JSON list of C-alpha atoms in Angstrom, two decimals:
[
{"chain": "A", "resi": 10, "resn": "UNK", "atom": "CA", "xyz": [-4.16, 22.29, -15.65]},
{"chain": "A", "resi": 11, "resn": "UNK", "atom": "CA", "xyz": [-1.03, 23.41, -14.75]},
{"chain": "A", "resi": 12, "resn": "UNK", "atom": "CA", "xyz": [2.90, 21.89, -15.69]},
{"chain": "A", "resi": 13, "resn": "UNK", "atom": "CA", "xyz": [4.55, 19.85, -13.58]},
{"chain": "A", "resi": 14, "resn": "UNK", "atom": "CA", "xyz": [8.35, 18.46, -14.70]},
{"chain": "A", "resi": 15, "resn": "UNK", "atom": "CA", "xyz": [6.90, 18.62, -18.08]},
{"chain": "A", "resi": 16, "resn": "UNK", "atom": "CA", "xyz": [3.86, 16.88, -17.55]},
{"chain": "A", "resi": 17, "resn": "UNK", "atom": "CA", "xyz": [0.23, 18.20, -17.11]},
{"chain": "A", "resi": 18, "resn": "UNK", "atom": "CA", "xyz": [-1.27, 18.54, -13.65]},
{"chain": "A", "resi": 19, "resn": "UNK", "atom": "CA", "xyz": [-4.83, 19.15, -12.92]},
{"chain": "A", "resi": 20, "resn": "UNK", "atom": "CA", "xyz": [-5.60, 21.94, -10.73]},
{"chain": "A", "resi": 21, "resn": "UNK", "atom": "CA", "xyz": [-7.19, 21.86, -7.50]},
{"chain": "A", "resi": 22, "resn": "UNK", "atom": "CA", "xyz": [-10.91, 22.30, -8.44]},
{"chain": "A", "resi": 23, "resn": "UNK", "atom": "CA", "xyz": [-10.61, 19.39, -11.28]},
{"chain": "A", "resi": 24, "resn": "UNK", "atom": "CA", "xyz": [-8.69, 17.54, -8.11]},
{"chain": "A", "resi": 25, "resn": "UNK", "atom": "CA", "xyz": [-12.08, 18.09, -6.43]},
{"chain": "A", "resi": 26, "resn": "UNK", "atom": "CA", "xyz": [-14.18, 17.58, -9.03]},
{"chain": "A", "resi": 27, "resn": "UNK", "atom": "CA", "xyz": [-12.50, 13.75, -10.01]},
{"chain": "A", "resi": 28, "resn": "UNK", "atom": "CA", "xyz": [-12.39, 12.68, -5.76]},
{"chain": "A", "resi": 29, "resn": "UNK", "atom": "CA", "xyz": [-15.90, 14.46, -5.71]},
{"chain": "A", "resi": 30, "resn": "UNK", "atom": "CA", "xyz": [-14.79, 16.40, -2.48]},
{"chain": "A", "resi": 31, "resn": "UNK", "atom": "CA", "xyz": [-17.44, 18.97, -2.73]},
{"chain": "A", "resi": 32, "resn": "UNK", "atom": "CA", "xyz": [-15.80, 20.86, 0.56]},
{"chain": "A", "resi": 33, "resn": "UNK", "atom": "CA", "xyz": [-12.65, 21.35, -1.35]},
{"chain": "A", "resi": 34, "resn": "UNK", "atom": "CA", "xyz": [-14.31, 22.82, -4.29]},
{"chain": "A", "resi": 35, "resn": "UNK", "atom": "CA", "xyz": [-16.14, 25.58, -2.70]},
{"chain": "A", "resi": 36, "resn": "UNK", "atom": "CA", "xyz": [-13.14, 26.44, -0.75]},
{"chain": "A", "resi": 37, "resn": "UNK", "atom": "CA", "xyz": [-11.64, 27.18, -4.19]},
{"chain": "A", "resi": 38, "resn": "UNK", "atom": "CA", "xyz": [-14.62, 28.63, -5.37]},
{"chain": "A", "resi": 39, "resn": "UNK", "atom": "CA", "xyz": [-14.64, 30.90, -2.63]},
{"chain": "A", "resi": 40, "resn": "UNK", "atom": "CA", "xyz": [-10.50, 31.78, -2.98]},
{"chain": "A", "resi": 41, "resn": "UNK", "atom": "CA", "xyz": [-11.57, 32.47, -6.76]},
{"chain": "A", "resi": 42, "resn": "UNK", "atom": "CA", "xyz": [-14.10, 34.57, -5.85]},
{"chain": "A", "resi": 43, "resn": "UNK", "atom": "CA", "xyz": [-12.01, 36.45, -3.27]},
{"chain": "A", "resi": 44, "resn": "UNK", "atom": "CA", "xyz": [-9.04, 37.29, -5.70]},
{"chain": "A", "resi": 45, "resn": "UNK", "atom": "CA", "xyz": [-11.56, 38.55, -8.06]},
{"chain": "A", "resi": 46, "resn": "UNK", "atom": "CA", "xyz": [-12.57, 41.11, -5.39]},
{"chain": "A", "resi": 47, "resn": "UNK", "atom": "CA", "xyz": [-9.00, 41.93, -4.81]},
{"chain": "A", "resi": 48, "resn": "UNK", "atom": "CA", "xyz": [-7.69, 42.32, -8.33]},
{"chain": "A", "resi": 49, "resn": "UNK", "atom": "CA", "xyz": [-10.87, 44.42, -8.75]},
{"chain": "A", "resi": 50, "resn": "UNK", "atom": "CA", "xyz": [-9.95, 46.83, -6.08]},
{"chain": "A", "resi": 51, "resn": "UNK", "atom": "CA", "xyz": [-12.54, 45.79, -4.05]},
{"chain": "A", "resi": 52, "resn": "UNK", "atom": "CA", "xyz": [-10.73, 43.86, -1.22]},
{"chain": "A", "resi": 53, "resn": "UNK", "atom": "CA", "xyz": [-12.52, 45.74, 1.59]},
{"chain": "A", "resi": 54, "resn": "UNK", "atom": "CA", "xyz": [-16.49, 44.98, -0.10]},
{"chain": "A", "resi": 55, "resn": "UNK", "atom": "CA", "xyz": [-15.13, 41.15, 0.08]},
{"chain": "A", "resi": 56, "resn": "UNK", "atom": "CA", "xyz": [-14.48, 41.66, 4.09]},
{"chain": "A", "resi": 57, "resn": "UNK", "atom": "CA", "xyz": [-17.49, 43.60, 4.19]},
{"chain": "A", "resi": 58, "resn": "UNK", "atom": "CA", "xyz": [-19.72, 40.09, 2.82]},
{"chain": "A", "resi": 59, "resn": "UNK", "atom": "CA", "xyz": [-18.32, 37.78, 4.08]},
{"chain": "A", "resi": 60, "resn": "UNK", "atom": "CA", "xyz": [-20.54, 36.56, 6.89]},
{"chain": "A", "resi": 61, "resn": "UNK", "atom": "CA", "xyz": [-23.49, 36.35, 4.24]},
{"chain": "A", "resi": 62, "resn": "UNK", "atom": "CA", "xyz": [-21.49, 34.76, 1.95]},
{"chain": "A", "resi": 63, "resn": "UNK", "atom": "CA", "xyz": [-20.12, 32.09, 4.64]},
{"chain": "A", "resi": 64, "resn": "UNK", "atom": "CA", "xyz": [-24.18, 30.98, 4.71]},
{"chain": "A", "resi": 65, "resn": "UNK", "atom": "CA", "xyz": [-24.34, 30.08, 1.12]},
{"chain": "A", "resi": 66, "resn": "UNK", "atom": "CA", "xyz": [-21.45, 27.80, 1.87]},
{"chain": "A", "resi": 67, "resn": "UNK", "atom": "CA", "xyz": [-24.07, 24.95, 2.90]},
{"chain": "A", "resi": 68, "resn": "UNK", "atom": "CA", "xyz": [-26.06, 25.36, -0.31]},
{"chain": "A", "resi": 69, "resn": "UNK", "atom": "CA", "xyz": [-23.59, 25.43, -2.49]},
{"chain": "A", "resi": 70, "resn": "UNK", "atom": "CA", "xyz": [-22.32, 21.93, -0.99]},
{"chain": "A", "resi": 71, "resn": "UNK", "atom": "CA", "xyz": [-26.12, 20.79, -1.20]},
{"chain": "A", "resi": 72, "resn": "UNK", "atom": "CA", "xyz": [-26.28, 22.05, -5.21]},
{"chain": "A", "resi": 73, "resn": "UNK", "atom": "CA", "xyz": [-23.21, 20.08, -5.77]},
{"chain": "A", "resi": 74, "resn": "UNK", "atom": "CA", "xyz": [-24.18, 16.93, -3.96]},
{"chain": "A", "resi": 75, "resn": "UNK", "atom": "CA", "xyz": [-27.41, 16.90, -6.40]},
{"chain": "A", "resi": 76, "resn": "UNK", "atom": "CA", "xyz": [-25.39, 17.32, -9.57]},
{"chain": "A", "resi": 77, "resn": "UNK", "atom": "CA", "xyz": [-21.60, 16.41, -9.92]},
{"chain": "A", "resi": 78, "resn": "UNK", "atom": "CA", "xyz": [-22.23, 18.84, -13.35]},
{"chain": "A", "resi": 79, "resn": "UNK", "atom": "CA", "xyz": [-22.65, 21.55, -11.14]},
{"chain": "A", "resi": 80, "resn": "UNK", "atom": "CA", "xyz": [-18.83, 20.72, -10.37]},
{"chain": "A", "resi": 81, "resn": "UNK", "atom": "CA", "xyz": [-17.90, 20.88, -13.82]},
{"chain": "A", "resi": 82, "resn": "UNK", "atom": "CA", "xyz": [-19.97, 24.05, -14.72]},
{"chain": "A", "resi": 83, "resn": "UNK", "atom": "CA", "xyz": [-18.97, 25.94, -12.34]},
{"chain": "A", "resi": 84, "resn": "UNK", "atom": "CA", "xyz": [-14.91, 25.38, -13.47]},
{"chain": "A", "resi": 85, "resn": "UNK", "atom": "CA", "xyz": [-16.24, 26.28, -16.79]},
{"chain": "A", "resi": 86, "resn": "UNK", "atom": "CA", "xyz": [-17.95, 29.26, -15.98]},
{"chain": "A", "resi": 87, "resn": "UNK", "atom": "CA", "xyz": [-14.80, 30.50, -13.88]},
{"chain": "A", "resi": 88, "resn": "UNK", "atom": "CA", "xyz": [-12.39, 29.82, -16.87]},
{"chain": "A", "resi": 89, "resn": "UNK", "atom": "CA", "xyz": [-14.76, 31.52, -19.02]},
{"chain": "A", "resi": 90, "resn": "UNK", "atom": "CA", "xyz": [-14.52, 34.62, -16.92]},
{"chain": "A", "resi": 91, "resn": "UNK", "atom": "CA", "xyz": [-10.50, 34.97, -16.77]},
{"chain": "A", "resi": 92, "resn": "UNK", "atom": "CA", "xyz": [-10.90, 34.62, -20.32]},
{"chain": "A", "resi": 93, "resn": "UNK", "atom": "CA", "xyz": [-12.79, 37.37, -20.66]},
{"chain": "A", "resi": 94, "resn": "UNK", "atom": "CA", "xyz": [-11.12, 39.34, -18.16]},
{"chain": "A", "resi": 95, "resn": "UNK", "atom": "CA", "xyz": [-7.79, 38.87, -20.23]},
{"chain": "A", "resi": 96, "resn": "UNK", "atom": "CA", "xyz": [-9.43, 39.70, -23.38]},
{"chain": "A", "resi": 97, "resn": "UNK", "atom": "CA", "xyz": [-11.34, 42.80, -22.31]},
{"chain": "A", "resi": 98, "resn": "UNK", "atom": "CA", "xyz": [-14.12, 41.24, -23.66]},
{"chain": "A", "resi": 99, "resn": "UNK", "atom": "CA", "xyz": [-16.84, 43.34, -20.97]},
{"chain": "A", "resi": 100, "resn": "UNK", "atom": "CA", "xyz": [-20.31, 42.17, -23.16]},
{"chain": "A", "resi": 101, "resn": "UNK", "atom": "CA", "xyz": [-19.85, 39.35, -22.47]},
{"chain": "A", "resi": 102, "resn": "UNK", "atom": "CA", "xyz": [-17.99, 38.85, -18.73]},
{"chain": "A", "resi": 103, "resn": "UNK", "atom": "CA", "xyz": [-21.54, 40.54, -18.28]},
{"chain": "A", "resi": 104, "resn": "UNK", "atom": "CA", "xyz": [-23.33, 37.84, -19.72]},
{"chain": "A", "resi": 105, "resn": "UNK", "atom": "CA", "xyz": [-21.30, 35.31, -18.14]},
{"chain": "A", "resi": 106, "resn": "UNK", "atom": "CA", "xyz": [-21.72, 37.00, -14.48]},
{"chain": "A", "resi": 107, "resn": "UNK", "atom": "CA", "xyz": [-25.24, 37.24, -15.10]},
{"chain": "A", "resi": 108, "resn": "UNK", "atom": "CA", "xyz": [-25.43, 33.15, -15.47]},
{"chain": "A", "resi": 109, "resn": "UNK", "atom": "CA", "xyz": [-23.01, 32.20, -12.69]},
{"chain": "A", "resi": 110, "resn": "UNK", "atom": "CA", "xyz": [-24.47, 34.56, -10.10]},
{"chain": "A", "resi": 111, "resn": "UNK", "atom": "CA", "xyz": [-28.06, 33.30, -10.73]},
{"chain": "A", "resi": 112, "resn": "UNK", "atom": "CA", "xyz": [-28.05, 29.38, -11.37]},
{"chain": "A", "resi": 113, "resn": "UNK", "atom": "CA", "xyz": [-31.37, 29.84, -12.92]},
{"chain": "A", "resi": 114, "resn": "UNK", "atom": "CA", "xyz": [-30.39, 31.39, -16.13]},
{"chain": "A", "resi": 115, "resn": "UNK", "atom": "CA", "xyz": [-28.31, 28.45, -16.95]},
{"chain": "A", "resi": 116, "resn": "UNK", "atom": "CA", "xyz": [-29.08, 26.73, -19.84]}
]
């Protein structure tokens, strides 16, 4: 959510997540993902994946047409991170990484 003349705005992916426009929430995703790389220092391994990363662009649009909770976990998951990553908390952005890069640990 961001402020807007005073009042709260939702931001893009909870846009997408409310119209259900799965396209525009893994071009998010993907942006997220991207400015993670680059505030990691690792700009040029981002270049360096992205045509295998452009292929899981169809099956992430497939997970999220079978669940609109994958939507909403996702957002979660990515908040969860930053707040990690502004805390210093490294046990568990670990954790956390661990989950959102392999679906299957979710719980």
């Amino acid at each position: 959510m961001g402020m807007l003349g005073g009042m709260m705005m939702p931001s893009v992916p909870e846009l997408a997540i409310r119209e259900d426009d799965q396209k525009a929430y893994v071009m998010n995703d993907h942006q997220f993902h991207q400015e993670l790389f680059a505030l990691g220092g690792h700009a040029r391994t981002w270049e360096l994946i992205q045509g295998p990363y452009r292929q899981t662009t169809r099956f992430h649009i497939l997970d999220f047409q079978h669940s609109k909770d994958v939507f909403t976990t996702s957002l979660n998951e990515h908040r969860a991170i930053l707040a990690c990553l502004e805390t210093g908390n490294k046990a568990e952005l670990t954790r956390l990484l661990n989950i959102h890069h392999d679906c299957d640990l979710r719980t």
